[in-house]
GROMACS .gro file of N, CA and C in nm:
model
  390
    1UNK      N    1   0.082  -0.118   0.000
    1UNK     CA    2   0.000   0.000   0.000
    1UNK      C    3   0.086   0.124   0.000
    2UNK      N    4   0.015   0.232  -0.027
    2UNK     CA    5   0.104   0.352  -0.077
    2UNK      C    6   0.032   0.424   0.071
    3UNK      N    7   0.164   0.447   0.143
    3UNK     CA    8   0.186   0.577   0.228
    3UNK      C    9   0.103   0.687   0.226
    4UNK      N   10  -0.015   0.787   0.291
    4UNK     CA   11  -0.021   0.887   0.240
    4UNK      C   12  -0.011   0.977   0.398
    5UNK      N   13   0.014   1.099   0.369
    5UNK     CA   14   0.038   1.163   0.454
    5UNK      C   15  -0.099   1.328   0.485
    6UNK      N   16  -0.150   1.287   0.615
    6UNK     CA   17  -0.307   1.353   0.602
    6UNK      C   18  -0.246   1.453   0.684
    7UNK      N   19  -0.127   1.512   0.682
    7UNK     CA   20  -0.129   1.652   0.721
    7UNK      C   21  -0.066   1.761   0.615
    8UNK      N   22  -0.093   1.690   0.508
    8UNK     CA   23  -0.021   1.763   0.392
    8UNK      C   24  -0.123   1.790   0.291
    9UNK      N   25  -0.183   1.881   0.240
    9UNK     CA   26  -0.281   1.982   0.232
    9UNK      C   27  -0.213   2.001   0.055
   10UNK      N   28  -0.303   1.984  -0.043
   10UNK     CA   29  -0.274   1.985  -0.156
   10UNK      C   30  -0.372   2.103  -0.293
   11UNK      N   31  -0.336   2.243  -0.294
   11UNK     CA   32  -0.453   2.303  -0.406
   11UNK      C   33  -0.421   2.286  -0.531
   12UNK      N   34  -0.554   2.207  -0.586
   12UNK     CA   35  -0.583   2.211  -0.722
   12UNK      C   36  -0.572   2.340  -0.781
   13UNK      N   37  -0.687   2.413  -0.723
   13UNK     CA   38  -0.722   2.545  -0.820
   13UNK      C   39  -0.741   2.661  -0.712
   14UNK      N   40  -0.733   2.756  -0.745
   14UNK     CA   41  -0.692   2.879  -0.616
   14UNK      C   42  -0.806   2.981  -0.754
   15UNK      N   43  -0.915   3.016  -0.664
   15UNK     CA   44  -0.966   3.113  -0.713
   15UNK      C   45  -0.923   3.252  -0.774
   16UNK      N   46  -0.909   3.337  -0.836
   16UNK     CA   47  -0.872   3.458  -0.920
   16UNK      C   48  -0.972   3.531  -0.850
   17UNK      N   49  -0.947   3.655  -0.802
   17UNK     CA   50  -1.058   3.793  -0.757
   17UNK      C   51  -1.096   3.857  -0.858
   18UNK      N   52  -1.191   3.883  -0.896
   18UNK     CA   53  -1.243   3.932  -1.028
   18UNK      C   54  -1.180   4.069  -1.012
   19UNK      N   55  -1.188   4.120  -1.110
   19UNK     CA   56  -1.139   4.309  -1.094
   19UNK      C   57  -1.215   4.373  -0.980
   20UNK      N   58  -1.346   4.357  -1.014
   20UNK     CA   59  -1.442   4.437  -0.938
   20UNK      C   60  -1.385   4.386  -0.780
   21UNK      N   61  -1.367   4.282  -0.765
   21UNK     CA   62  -1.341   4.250  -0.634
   21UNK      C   63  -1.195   4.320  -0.592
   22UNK      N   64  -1.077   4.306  -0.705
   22UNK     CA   65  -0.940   4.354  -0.672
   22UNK      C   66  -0.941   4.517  -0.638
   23UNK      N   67  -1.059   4.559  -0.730
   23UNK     CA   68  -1.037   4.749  -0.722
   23UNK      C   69  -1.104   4.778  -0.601
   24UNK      N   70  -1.170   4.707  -0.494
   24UNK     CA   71  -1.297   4.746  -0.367
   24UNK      C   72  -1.128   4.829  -0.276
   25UNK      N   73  -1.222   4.867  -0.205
   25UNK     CA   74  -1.152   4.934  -0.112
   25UNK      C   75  -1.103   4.876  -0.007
   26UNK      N   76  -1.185   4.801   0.002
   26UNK     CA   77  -1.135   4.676   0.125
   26UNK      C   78  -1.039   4.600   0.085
   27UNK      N   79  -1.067   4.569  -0.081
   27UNK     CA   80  -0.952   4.461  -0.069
   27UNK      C   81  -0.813   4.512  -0.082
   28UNK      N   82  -0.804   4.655  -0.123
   28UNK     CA   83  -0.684   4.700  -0.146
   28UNK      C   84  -0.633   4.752  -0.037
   29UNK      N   85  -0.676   4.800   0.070
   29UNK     CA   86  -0.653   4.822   0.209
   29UNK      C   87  -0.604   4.673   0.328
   30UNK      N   88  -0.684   4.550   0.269
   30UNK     CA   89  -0.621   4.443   0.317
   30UNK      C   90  -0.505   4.410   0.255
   31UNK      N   91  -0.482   4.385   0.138
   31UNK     CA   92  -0.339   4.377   0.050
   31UNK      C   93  -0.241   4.514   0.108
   32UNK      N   94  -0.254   4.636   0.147
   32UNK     CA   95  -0.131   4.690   0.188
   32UNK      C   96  -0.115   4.675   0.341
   33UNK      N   97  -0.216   4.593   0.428
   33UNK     CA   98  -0.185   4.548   0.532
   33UNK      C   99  -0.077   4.420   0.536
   34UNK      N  100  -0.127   4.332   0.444
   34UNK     CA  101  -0.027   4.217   0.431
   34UNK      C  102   0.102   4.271   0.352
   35UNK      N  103   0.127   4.346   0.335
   35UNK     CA  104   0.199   4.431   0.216
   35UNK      C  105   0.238   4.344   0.055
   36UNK      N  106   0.131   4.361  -0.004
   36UNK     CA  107   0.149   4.304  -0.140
   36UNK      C  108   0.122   4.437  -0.177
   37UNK      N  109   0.188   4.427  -0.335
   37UNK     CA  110   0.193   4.574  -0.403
   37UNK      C  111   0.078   4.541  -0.490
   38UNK      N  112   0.028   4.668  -0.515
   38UNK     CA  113  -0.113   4.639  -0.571
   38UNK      C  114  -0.119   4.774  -0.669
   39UNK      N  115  -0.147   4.768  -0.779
   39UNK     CA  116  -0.146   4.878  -0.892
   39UNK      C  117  -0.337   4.925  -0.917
   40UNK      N  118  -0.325   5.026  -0.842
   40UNK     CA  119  -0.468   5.125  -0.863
   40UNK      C  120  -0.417   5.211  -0.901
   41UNK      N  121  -0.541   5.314  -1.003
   41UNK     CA  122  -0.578   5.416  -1.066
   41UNK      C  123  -0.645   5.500  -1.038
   42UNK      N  124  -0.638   5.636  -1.058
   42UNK     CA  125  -0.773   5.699  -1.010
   42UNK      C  126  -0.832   5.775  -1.154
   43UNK      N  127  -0.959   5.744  -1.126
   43UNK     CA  128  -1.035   5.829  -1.239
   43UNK      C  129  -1.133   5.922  -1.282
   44UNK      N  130  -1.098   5.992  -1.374
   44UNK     CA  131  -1.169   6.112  -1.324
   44UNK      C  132  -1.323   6.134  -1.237
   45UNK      N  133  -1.339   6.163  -1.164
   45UNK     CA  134  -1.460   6.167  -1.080
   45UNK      C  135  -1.606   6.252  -1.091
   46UNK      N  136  -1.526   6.389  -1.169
   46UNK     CA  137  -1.537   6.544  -1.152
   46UNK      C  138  -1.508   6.550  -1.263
   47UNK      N  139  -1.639   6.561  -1.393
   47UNK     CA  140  -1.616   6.662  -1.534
   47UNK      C  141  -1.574   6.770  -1.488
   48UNK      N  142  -1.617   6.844  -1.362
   48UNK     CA  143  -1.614   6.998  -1.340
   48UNK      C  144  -1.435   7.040  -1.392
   49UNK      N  145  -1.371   6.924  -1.318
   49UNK     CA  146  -1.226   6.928  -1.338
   49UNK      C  147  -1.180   6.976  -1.502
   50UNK      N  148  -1.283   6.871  -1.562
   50UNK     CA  149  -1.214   6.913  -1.715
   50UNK      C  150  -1.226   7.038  -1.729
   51UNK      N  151  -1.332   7.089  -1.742
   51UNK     CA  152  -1.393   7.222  -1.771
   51UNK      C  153  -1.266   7.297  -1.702
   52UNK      N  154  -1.213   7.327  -1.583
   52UNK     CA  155  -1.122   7.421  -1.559
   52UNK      C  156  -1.023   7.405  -1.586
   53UNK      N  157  -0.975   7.299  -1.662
   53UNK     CA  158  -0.860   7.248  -1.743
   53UNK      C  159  -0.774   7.367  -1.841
   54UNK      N  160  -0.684   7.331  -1.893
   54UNK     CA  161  -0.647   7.463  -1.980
   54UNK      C  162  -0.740   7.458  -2.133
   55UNK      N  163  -0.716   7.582  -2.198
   55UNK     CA  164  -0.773   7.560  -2.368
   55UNK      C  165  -0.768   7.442  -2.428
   56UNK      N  166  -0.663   7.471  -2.471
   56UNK     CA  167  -0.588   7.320  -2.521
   56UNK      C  168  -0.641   7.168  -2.493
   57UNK      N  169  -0.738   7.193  -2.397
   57UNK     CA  170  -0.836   7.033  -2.403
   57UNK      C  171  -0.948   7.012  -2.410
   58UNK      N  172  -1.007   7.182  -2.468
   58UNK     CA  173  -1.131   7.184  -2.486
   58UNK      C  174  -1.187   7.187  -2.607
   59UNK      N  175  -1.267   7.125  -2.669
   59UNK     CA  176  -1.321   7.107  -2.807
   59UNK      C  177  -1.394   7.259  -2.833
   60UNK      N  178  -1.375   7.240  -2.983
   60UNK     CA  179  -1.418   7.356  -3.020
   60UNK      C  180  -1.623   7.361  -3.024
   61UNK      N  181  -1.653   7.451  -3.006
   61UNK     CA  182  -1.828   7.514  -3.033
   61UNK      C  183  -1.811   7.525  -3.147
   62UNK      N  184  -1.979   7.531  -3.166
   62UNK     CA  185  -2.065   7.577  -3.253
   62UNK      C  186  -2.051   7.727  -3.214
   63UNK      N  187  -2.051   7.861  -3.286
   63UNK     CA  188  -2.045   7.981  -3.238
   63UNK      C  189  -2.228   8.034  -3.221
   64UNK      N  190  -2.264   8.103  -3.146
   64UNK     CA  191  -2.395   8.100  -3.148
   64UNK      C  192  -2.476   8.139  -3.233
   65UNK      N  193  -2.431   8.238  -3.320
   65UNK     CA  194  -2.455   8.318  -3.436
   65UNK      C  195  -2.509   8.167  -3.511
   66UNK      N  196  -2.473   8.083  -3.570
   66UNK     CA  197  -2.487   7.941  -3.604
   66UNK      C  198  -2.639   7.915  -3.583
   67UNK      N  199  -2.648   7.914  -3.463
   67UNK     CA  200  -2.804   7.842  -3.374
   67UNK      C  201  -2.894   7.964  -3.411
   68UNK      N  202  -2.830   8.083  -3.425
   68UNK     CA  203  -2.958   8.184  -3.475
   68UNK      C  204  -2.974   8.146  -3.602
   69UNK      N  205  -2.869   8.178  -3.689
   69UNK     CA  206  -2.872   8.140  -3.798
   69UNK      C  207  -2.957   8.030  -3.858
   70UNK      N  208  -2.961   7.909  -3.830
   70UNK     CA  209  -3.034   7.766  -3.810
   70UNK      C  210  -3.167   7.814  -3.794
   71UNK      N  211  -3.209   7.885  -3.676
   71UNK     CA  212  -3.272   7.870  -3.661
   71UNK      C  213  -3.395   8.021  -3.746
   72UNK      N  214  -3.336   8.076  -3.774
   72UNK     CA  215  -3.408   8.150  -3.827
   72UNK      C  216  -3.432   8.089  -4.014
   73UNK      N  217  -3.357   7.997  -4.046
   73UNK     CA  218  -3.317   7.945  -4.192
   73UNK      C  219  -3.470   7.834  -4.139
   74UNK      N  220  -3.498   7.788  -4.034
   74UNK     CA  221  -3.613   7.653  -3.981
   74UNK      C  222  -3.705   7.785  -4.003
   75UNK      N  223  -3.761   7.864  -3.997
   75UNK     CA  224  -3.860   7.973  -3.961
   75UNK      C  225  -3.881   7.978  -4.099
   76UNK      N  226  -3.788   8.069  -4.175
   76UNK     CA  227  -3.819   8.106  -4.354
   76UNK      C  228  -3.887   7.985  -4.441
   77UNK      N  229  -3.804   7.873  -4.397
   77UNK     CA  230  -3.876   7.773  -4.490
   77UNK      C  231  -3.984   7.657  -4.373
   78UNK      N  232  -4.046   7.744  -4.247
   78UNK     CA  233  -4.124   7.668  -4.213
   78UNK      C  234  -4.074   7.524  -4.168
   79UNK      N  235  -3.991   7.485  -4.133
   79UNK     CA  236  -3.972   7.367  -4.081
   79UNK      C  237  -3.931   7.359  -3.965
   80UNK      N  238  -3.998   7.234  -3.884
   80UNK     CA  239  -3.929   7.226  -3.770
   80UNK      C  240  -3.768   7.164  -3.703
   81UNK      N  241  -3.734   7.131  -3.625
   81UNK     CA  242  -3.646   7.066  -3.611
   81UNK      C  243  -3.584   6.900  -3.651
   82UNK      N  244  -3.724   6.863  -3.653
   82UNK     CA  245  -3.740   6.693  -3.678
   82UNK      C  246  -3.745   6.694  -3.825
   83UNK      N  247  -3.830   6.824  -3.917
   83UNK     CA  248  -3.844   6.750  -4.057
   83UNK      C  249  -3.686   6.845  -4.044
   84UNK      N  250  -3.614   6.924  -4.043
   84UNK     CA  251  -3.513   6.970  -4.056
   84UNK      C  252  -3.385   6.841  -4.068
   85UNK      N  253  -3.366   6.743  -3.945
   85UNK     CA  254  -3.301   6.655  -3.924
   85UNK      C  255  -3.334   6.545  -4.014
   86UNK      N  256  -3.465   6.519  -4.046
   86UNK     CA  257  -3.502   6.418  -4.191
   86UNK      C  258  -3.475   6.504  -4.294
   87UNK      N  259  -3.419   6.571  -4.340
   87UNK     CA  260  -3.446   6.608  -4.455
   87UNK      C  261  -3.242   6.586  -4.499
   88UNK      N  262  -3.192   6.618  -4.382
   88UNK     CA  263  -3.014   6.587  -4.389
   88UNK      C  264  -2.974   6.445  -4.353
   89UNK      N  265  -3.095   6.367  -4.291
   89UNK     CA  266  -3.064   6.253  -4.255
   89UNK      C  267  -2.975   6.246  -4.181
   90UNK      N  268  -3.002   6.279  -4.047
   90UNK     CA  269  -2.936   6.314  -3.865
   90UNK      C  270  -3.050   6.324  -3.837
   91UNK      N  271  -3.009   6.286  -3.722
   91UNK     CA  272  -3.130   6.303  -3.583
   91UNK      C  273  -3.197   6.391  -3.553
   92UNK      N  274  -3.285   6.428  -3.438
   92UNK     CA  275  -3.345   6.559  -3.450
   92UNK      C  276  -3.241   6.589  -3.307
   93UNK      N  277  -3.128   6.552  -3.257
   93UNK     CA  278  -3.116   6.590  -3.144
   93UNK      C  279  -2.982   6.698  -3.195
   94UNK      N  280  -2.940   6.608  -3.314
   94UNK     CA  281  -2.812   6.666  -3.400
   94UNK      C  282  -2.842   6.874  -3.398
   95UNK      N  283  -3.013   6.884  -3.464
   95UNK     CA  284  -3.048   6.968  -3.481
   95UNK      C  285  -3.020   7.129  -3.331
   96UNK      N  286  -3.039   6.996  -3.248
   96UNK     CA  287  -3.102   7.032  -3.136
   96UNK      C  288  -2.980   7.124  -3.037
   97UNK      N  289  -2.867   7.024  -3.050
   97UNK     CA  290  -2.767   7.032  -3.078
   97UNK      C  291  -2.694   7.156  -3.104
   98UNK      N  292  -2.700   7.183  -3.276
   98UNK     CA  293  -2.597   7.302  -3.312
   98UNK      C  294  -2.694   7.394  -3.287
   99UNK      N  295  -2.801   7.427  -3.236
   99UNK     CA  296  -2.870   7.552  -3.168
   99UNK      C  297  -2.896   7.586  -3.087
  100UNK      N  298  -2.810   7.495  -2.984
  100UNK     CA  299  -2.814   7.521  -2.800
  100UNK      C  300  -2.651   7.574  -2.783
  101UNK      N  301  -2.569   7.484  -2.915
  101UNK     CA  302  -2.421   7.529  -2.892
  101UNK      C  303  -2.327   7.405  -2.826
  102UNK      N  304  -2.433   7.321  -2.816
  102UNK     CA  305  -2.379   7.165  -2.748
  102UNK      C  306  -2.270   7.079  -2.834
  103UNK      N  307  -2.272   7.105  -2.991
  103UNK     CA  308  -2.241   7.015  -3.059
  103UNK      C  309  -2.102   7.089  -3.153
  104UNK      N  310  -2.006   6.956  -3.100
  104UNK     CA  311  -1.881   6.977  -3.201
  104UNK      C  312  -1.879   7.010  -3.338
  105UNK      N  313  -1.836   7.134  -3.394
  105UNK     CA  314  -1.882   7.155  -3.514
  105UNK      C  315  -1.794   7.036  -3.641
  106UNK      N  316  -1.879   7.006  -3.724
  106UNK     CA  317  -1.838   6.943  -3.840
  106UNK      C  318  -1.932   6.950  -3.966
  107UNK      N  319  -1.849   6.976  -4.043
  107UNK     CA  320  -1.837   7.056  -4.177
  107UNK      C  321  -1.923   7.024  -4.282
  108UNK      N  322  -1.917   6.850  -4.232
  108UNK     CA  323  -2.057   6.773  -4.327
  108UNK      C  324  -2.181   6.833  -4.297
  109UNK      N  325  -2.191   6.814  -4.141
  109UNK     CA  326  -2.318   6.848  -4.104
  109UNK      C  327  -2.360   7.000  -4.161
  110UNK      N  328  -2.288   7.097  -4.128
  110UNK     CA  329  -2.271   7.211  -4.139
  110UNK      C  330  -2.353   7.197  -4.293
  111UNK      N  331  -2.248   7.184  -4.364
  111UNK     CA  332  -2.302   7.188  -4.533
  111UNK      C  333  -2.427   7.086  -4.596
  112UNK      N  334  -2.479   7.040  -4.494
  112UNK     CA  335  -2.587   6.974  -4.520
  112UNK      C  336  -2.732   7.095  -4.486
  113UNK      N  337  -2.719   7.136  -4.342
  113UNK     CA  338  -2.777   7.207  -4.325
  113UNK      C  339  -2.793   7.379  -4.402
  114UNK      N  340  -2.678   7.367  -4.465
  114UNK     CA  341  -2.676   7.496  -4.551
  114UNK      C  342  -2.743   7.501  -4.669
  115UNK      N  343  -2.743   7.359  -4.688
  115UNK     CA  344  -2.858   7.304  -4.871
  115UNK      C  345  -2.985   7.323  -4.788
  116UNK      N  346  -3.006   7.263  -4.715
  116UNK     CA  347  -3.127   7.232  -4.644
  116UNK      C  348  -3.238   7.392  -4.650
  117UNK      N  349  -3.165   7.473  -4.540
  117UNK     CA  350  -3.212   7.618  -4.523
  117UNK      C  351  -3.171   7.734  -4.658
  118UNK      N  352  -3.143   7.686  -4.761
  118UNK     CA  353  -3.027   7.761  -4.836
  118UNK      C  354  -2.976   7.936  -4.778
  119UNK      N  355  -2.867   7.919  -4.660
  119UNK     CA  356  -2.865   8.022  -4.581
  119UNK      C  357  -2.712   7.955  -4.583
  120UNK      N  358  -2.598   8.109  -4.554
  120UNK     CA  359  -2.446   8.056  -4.533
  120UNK      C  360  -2.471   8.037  -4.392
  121UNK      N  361  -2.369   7.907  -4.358
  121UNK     CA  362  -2.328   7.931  -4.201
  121UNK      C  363  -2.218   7.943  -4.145
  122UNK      N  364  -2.126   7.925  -4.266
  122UNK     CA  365  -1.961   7.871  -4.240
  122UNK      C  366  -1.918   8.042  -4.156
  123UNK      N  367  -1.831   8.023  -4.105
  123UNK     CA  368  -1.787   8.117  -4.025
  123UNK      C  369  -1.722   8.253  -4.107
  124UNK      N  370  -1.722   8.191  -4.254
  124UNK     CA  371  -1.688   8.320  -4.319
  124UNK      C  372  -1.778   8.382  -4.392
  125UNK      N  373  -1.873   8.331  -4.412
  125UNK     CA  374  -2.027   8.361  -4.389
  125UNK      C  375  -2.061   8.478  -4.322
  126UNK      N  376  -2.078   8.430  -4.211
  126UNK     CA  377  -2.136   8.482  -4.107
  126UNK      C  378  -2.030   8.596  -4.050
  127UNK      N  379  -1.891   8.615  -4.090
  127UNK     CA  380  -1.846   8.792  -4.072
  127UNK      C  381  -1.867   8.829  -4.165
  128UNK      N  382  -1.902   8.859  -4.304
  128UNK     CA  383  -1.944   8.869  -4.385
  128UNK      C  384  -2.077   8.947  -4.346
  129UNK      N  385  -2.175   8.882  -4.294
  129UNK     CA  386  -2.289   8.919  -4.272
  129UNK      C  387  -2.310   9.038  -4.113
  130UNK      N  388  -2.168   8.970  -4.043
  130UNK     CA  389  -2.159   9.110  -3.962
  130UNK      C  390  -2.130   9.214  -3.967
   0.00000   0.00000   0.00000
């Protein structure tokens, strides 16, 4: 017969802590009690932060002149915002969007909406018209 020895303790498989479990607070506070090194991040918490960030990381606007513009081009030819956005094929929020000043300007959109209302909007346009 084969020897075995019952104070000798043998693991197959040793469970893995899921992330969610490795990033808790507890568990990373127990790991620098035992002192294992443990690699956390912190992330941003606070948009407010971005916002007081420098220029340089802030995307450019729609200028507002734009959203008048838009919106007085929806008035002349009677349309609202929704047949405005069907008619360029974008959303109605797209619309909604470059006339609150919410939305990153781009050039497609821009020149879609310029067939649409036939009104300039491009920014050289619009000193032009100032």
């Amino acid at each position: 017969m084969v020897e075995s020895d019952w104070d000798t303790v043998m693991v197959l498989h040793k469970k893995v802590p899921s992330t969610a479990q490795t990033k808790s607070k507890q568990v990373v506070l127990a790991a620098q009690r035992r002192g294992e090194d443990m690699e956390t991040s912190k992330k941003w918490a606070n948009t407010a932060k971005l916002d007081r960030e420098t220029k340089e990381l802030h995307h450019d606007q729609v200028p507002l002149e734009v959203g008048k513009v838009i919106q007085q081009g929806q008035q002349n030819k009677g349309l609202t915002q929704k047949d405005l956005a069907t008619k360029i094929n974008e959303e109605p929020q797209v619309i909604t969007d470059y006339e609150s000043r919410k939305a990153i300007p781009n050039n497609q959109v821009l020149g879609k909406i310029e067939r649409a209302i036939t009104q300039c909007i491009s920014t050289v346009c619009l000193l032009t018209l100032l």
